[in-house]
Short mmCIF file of C-alpha atoms in Angstrom, two decimals:
data_model
loop_
_atom_site.label_atom_id
_atom_site.label_comp_id
_atom_site.label_asym_id
_atom_site.label_seq_id
_atom_site.Cartn_x
_atom_site.Cartn_y
_atom_site.Cartn_z
CA MET H 796 -41.42 -74.20 -31.60
CA THR H 797 -43.64 -78.01 -31.72
CA GLU H 798 -47.11 -77.66 -32.12
CA PRO H 799 -50.13 -78.53 -29.63
CA ARG H 800 -51.90 -80.29 -32.19
CA VAL H 801 -56.10 -82.14 -31.73
CA ALA H 802 -56.37 -86.05 -32.80
CA ALA H 803 -54.84 -86.80 -36.07
CA ASP H 804 -57.29 -88.76 -37.38
CA TRP H 805 -60.07 -86.15 -36.38
CA TYR H 806 -61.67 -85.81 -39.61
CA GLU H 807 -63.09 -89.94 -38.99
CA SER H 808 -63.68 -89.67 -35.28
CA ALA H 809 -64.89 -86.13 -34.60
CA GLY H 810 -68.62 -86.47 -33.40
CA VAL H 811 -68.99 -83.10 -35.07
CA ARG H 812 -67.65 -85.35 -38.52
CA GLY H 813 -70.00 -89.04 -38.05
CA GLY H 814 -71.97 -88.84 -34.39
CA PRO H 815 -75.37 -89.26 -34.64
CA ARG H 816 -78.09 -87.15 -33.28
CA ARG H 817 -78.37 -88.69 -30.14
CA MET H 818 -82.64 -89.09 -29.05
CA LEU H 819 -84.33 -89.64 -26.27
CA ARG H 820 -86.76 -92.22 -26.27
CA GLU H 821 -89.02 -92.76 -23.41
CA ASP H 822 -89.16 -96.79 -23.34
CA ARG H 823 -85.85 -96.92 -23.10
CA GLU H 824 -85.28 -93.92 -20.36
CA ALA H 825 -88.16 -95.64 -18.37
CA GLY H 826 -87.48 -95.43 -14.71
CA LEU H 827 -84.08 -93.25 -14.86
CA LYS H 828 -83.22 -90.02 -13.61
CA VAL H 829 -82.46 -86.60 -15.62
CA PHE H 830 -78.80 -86.03 -13.96
CA PRO H 831 -77.46 -87.26 -11.44
CA GLU H 832 -79.66 -87.08 -8.18
CA HIS H 833 -76.00 -86.66 -5.26
CA LEU H 834 -74.41 -84.00 -7.80
CA VAL H 835 -77.00 -81.42 -6.98
CA PRO H 836 -75.77 -80.44 -3.92
CA HIS H 837 -79.69 -78.52 -2.91
CA LEU H 838 -81.52 -81.40 -3.70
CA HIS H 839 -80.64 -83.68 -0.28
CA HIS H 840 -81.16 -80.35 2.14
CA GLU H 841 -83.21 -81.06 4.80
CA GLY H 842 -85.10 -77.97 4.08
CA LEU H 843 -86.88 -80.05 1.22
CA ALA H 844 -87.10 -83.02 2.54
CA GLY H 845 -91.71 -82.41 2.58
CA LEU H 846 -91.00 -81.87 -1.09
CA GLY H 847 -93.80 -83.78 -2.89
CA ALA H 848 -91.67 -85.69 -6.33
CA ASP H 849 -92.93 -84.00 -9.19
CA THR H 850 -91.72 -81.16 -7.27
CA ARG H 851 -88.00 -82.64 -6.61
CA GLN H 852 -87.76 -84.29 -9.87
CA ALA H 853 -88.93 -80.78 -11.42
CA LEU H 854 -85.52 -78.58 -10.04
CA LEU H 855 -83.14 -82.17 -10.40
CA THR H 856 -84.63 -81.67 -14.03
CA GLN H 857 -83.78 -77.28 -14.10
CA HIS H 858 -80.56 -78.85 -13.07
CA PHE H 859 -79.93 -80.32 -15.99
CA TYR H 860 -81.54 -77.39 -18.05
CA GLN H 861 -78.93 -75.10 -16.24
CA TYR H 862 -75.27 -77.65 -16.62
CA MET H 863 -76.55 -77.87 -20.14
CA LEU H 864 -76.96 -74.26 -21.47
CA PHE H 865 -74.11 -73.66 -19.07
CA THR H 866 -71.82 -75.55 -21.45
CA SER H 867 -73.32 -74.11 -24.71
CA HIS H 868 -72.76 -70.36 -23.82
CA LEU H 869 -69.49 -71.98 -22.65
CA GLU H 870 -68.06 -73.16 -25.90
CA THR H 871 -69.39 -70.48 -28.32
CA LYS H 872 -68.91 -67.25 -25.72
CA VAL H 873 -65.41 -68.03 -24.08
CA VAL H 874 -63.73 -70.94 -25.84
CA ASN H 875 -64.64 -70.34 -29.65
CA ARG H 876 -63.25 -67.38 -29.46
CA GLY H 877 -60.12 -67.90 -28.80
CA ALA H 878 -60.03 -70.64 -30.03
CA ALA H 879 -60.81 -68.49 -33.67
CA MET H 880 -57.61 -66.06 -32.15
CA VAL H 881 -55.77 -69.42 -32.13
CA ALA H 882 -56.94 -70.09 -35.76
CA HIS H 883 -56.60 -66.79 -37.50
CA GLY H 884 -53.78 -66.20 -36.33
CA GLU H 885 -54.29 -63.46 -33.83
CA THR H 886 -52.19 -64.63 -30.96
CA ASP H 887 -48.65 -64.07 -29.46
CA VAL H 888 -47.15 -67.37 -30.26
CA ASP H 889 -46.44 -67.83 -33.21
CA LEU H 890 -48.05 -71.38 -34.37
CA GLY H 891 -47.47 -73.99 -36.69
CA PRO H 892 -49.74 -73.99 -39.94
CA GLY H 893 -52.04 -77.45 -38.63
CA ALA H 894 -51.34 -76.30 -35.19
CA ARG H 895 -54.05 -72.49 -36.46
CA LEU H 896 -55.96 -75.51 -38.78
CA ASP H 897 -56.64 -77.70 -35.81
CA ALA H 898 -57.75 -75.39 -33.58
CA PHE H 899 -60.79 -74.82 -36.57
CA LYS H 900 -61.38 -78.52 -35.67
CA ILE H 901 -61.67 -76.69 -31.88
CA TYR H 902 -64.05 -74.51 -33.00
CA SER H 903 -65.97 -76.66 -34.82
CA ASP H 904 -66.15 -79.38 -31.83
CA GLU H 905 -67.16 -76.40 -29.43
CA ALA H 906 -69.96 -75.39 -31.90
CA TYR H 907 -71.57 -79.15 -31.98
CA HIS H 908 -71.50 -79.42 -28.59
CA ALA H 909 -73.01 -76.30 -28.18
CA LEU H 910 -76.24 -77.43 -30.54
CA PHE H 911 -76.34 -81.41 -29.31
CA SER H 912 -76.33 -79.69 -25.51
CA LEU H 913 -79.30 -77.25 -26.83
CA ASP H 914 -80.91 -80.64 -28.69
CA VAL H 915 -80.70 -82.45 -25.70
CA VAL H 916 -82.55 -79.50 -23.70
CA GLN H 917 -85.65 -78.86 -26.02
CA GLN H 918 -86.33 -82.60 -26.15
CA VAL H 919 -86.30 -82.99 -22.51
CA GLU H 920 -88.59 -80.17 -22.27
CA LYS H 921 -90.66 -81.27 -24.43
CA THR H 922 -90.82 -84.91 -23.36
CA THR H 923 -91.02 -83.96 -19.27
CA ALA H 924 -93.26 -80.54 -19.93
CA VAL H 925 -91.04 -79.17 -16.99
CA PRO H 926 -90.14 -76.00 -19.02
CA VAL H 927 -86.62 -73.77 -19.15
CA LEU H 928 -85.92 -71.10 -16.59
CA PRO H 929 -83.77 -68.66 -18.46
CA TYR H 930 -80.79 -69.31 -17.96
CA ASP H 931 -78.01 -65.33 -17.80
CA PHE H 932 -74.44 -66.85 -19.14
CA ALA H 933 -74.01 -63.00 -18.23
CA PRO H 934 -73.08 -63.13 -15.23
CA ARG H 935 -70.20 -65.46 -16.11
CA MET H 936 -68.91 -63.00 -18.51
CA ALA H 937 -68.76 -60.44 -15.98
CA ARG H 938 -66.40 -62.20 -13.61
CA LEU H 939 -64.11 -63.26 -16.35
CA ASP H 940 -63.92 -60.22 -17.80
CA ARG H 941 -63.04 -58.61 -14.03
CA THR H 942 -60.10 -61.01 -13.97
CA GLY H 943 -59.21 -60.10 -17.11
CA HIS H 944 -59.00 -55.85 -16.83
CA GLU H 945 -57.55 -56.66 -12.70
CA PHE H 946 -54.17 -58.55 -13.50
CA LEU H 947 -53.53 -58.54 -17.75
CA PRO H 948 -54.94 -54.72 -18.43
CA ASP H 949 -52.60 -54.56 -21.36
CA HIS H 950 -52.79 -57.67 -23.12
CA GLY H 951 -56.62 -58.06 -23.88
CA SER H 952 -56.02 -61.44 -26.30
CA LEU H 953 -53.77 -63.21 -23.91
CA ALA H 954 -56.86 -63.10 -21.13
CA HIS H 955 -58.99 -64.55 -24.22
CA ILE H 956 -56.60 -67.04 -24.81
CA LEU H 957 -56.24 -68.12 -21.00
CA GLN H 958 -59.56 -68.62 -19.91
CA VAL H 959 -59.27 -70.47 -22.92
CA VAL H 960 -56.68 -72.75 -20.95
CA ALA H 961 -58.38 -73.06 -18.12
CA PHE H 962 -61.33 -74.12 -19.48
CA GLU H 963 -60.36 -76.85 -21.79
CA THR H 964 -57.73 -77.82 -18.82
CA VAL H 965 -60.43 -78.68 -15.69
CA VAL H 966 -61.97 -81.76 -14.95
CA THR H 967 -65.00 -82.20 -12.76
CA ARG H 968 -66.76 -85.19 -11.61
CA MET H 969 -69.57 -84.53 -13.53
CA LEU H 970 -68.87 -85.32 -16.92
CA ALA H 971 -66.36 -88.46 -16.19
CA ARG H 972 -68.91 -89.92 -13.79
CA ILE H 973 -72.04 -88.88 -16.27
CA PRO H 974 -71.80 -90.94 -19.12
CA ARG H 975 -70.68 -93.58 -16.39
CA ASP H 976 -74.26 -93.81 -14.01
CA GLU H 977 -76.44 -96.32 -15.18
CA THR H 978 -79.80 -94.81 -13.31
CA VAL H 979 -79.45 -91.00 -15.42
CA PHE H 980 -81.38 -90.86 -18.34
CA ARG H 981 -79.07 -92.85 -21.65
CA VAL H 982 -79.94 -90.17 -24.45
CA VAL H 983 -78.12 -87.96 -21.27
CA ARG H 984 -74.96 -90.62 -20.81
CA GLU H 985 -74.67 -90.30 -24.41
CA VAL H 986 -74.14 -86.70 -24.83
CA VAL H 987 -72.00 -85.86 -21.59
CA GLY H 988 -69.92 -89.16 -23.33
CA ASP H 989 -69.51 -87.35 -26.28
CA HIS H 990 -68.31 -84.08 -25.20
CA VAL H 991 -66.64 -86.55 -23.29
CA ARG H 992 -64.60 -87.93 -26.45
CA ASP H 993 -63.52 -84.56 -27.87
CA GLU H 994 -62.67 -82.95 -24.62
CA VAL H 995 -60.05 -85.69 -23.99
CA HIS H 996 -57.76 -84.36 -26.83
CA HIS H 997 -59.10 -80.49 -26.00
CA HIS H 998 -57.42 -81.71 -22.86
CA ALA H 999 -53.66 -81.88 -24.95
CA TYR H 1000 -54.32 -79.29 -26.98
CA PHE H 1001 -54.04 -76.53 -24.68
CA THR H 1002 -51.93 -78.03 -22.36
CA ARG H 1003 -49.47 -77.96 -24.79
CA TYR H 1004 -50.57 -74.45 -25.90
CA PHE H 1005 -49.87 -73.12 -22.47
CA LYS H 1006 -46.45 -74.57 -22.40
CA GLU H 1007 -45.65 -73.32 -25.50
CA LEU H 1008 -47.64 -69.68 -24.09
CA TRP H 1009 -45.92 -68.59 -21.21
CA ALA H 1010 -42.41 -70.31 -22.80
CA SER H 1011 -42.78 -67.17 -25.22
CA LEU H 1012 -43.44 -65.07 -21.95
CA SER H 1013 -41.89 -62.26 -21.33
CA PRO H 1014 -40.61 -62.00 -17.01
CA ALA H 1015 -43.06 -59.41 -16.36
CA THR H 1016 -45.79 -60.34 -18.00
CA ARG H 1017 -45.56 -63.98 -16.85
CA VAL H 1018 -45.90 -62.37 -13.14
CA LYS H 1019 -49.04 -61.02 -14.59
CA VAL H 1020 -50.21 -64.62 -16.36
CA ALA H 1021 -49.53 -66.30 -13.42
CA CYS H 1022 -51.59 -63.89 -11.54
CA ALA H 1023 -54.54 -64.62 -13.23
CA MET H 1024 -55.00 -68.12 -13.76
CA PRO H 1025 -55.75 -69.26 -10.09
CA HIS H 1026 -58.88 -66.59 -10.03
CA PHE H 1027 -59.41 -67.88 -13.89
CA VAL H 1028 -59.73 -71.47 -12.79
CA ASP H 1029 -62.03 -70.49 -10.60
CA ASP H 1030 -64.17 -68.29 -12.52
CA CYS H 1031 -64.10 -70.76 -14.72
CA LEU H 1032 -65.94 -73.61 -11.51
CA ARG H 1033 -67.09 -71.60 -9.05
CA PRO H 1034 -70.92 -72.71 -9.52
CA ASP H 1035 -73.43 -69.53 -10.59
CA LEU H 1036 -75.84 -69.39 -7.67
CA ASP H 1037 -78.70 -67.43 -8.92
CA PRO H 1038 -80.21 -70.51 -11.40
CA VAL H 1039 -80.25 -72.46 -8.57
CA ARG H 1040 -82.19 -69.67 -6.68
CA SER H 1041 -84.80 -69.27 -9.42
CA ALA H 1042 -85.73 -72.80 -9.85
CA LEU H 1043 -86.40 -73.11 -5.99
CA HIS H 1044 -88.34 -69.56 -6.39
CA THR H 1045 -90.50 -71.78 -9.33
CA ALA H 1046 -90.89 -74.48 -7.24
CA GLY H 1047 -92.39 -72.61 -4.48
CA VAL H 1048 -90.03 -72.56 -2.24
CA SER H 1049 -90.09 -69.94 -0.16
CA ALA H 1050 -87.14 -67.24 0.02
CA ASP H 1051 -86.30 -67.02 3.62
CA LEU H 1052 -86.08 -70.66 3.36
CA ALA H 1053 -84.63 -70.61 -0.56
CA GLU H 1054 -81.95 -68.34 1.31
CA GLU H 1055 -81.45 -70.53 3.56
CA VAL H 1056 -80.91 -73.35 1.13
CA LEU H 1057 -77.83 -71.97 -0.87
CA ARG H 1058 -76.02 -71.00 2.42
CA ASP H 1059 -76.16 -74.31 3.87
CA CYS H 1060 -75.67 -75.79 0.98
CA TYR H 1061 -72.57 -74.04 -1.13
CA ARG H 1062 -70.56 -73.32 1.33
CA GLU H 1063 -67.18 -71.28 0.82
CA GLU H 1064 -65.44 -73.64 1.55
CA VAL H 1065 -67.47 -76.39 0.72
CA LEU H 1066 -67.14 -73.86 -2.84
CA ALA H 1067 -63.17 -73.94 -2.85
CA ALA H 1068 -62.55 -77.48 -1.74
CA GLY H 1069 -64.78 -77.66 -5.82
CA VAL H 1070 -62.81 -75.98 -7.48
CA ARG H 1071 -59.20 -77.09 -6.57
CA ASP H 1072 -60.34 -80.54 -7.06
CA ALA H 1073 -61.88 -79.85 -10.52
CA GLY H 1074 -59.28 -77.46 -11.31
CA ARG H 1075 -56.03 -79.61 -9.69
CA HIS H 1076 -54.99 -80.70 -13.39
CA THR H 1077 -54.87 -76.17 -14.06
CA LEU H 1078 -53.22 -75.42 -11.71
CA GLY H 1079 -50.75 -78.97 -11.56
CA LEU H 1080 -50.47 -77.31 -15.27
CA CYS H 1081 -48.95 -73.88 -14.26
CA GLU H 1082 -47.65 -75.60 -11.28
CA SER H 1083 -45.66 -77.37 -14.17
CA VAL H 1084 -44.04 -74.16 -16.02
CA GLY H 1085 -42.81 -72.73 -13.01
CA ALA H 1086 -46.18 -69.84 -13.36
CA PHE H 1087 -46.48 -70.81 -8.75
CA ASP H 1088 -42.57 -70.45 -7.76
CA ILE H 1089 -44.49 -66.47 -8.11
CA PRO H 1090 -44.78 -64.79 -4.74
CA GLU H 1091 -47.31 -63.04 -6.40
CA ALA H 1092 -48.77 -65.93 -7.79
CA ARG H 1093 -48.78 -68.64 -3.89
CA GLU H 1094 -50.29 -65.58 -2.39
CA GLN H 1095 -53.23 -65.08 -5.23
CA LEU H 1096 -53.85 -69.41 -4.15
CA HIS H 1097 -53.95 -68.66 -0.84
CA LEU H 1098 -56.74 -66.18 -0.98
CA LEU H 1099 -58.49 -67.85 -3.19
CA GLY H 1100 -58.38 -70.82 -1.10
CA LEU H 1101 -56.96 -73.23 -3.45
CA THR H 1102 -53.86 -74.50 -1.97
CA ASP H 1103 -54.65 -77.18 0.81
#
């Protein structure tokens, strides 16, 4: 079996090993925005056109907080749960010792991503005086658990690993665009760029891992995994609207208008298109091993709107 591996020079190149703490400096952020406005759909709704500049800035800042806090929760509660299982050999795939050690490197990377995500949130909150609203990751975890229980009821550890594969192999345009967007706070571009550099290696590791995992599965378990993967991709990428709703209410938007904004800006066809786009690498990975040659799995793709 070929071991999936991370960067050979991890001890020298990983952000957690020697990267600088990214600091917000008001002088260099002057005139910039904390997050790209074009990546926040509800900001462009005509019903919010009359909001003042300060309120719009607060809504943008809340979206930034939500994005970074999502990252912090995801890395520690989902990815590192699975990475620890791989590192400890608590999976059905017989990985070599080097790949198990590399799983701990990923674990270390992800913990650092969670740390610097929270760090920059606290720096922005202190500087902007826009208070961070409570963020609840429980609905996301519940969604992931439901998928696991539905499709892999007797394979709990396998479900956890597949969740990691899904999260680590999707490629969102947000991660790709922010480091290059010179309208955004430099500190935000820097921390997202640090994240991207590590995730390139994680993507390669879990791509190889999934291929080795698939080869080891029985035909019956392959059917279950193939049916589960489209749902894990959807669970990973479909946005939670409760934090958006809470931000709108806090900004003084009426309940009726907030619901109109959510309906208009987060229509099902828009959400499905976003999942298809960001999940194309993960879905392509499944396709490459023949997972979607299984009729039941192809049906799940159609049900979720993940086929063109």
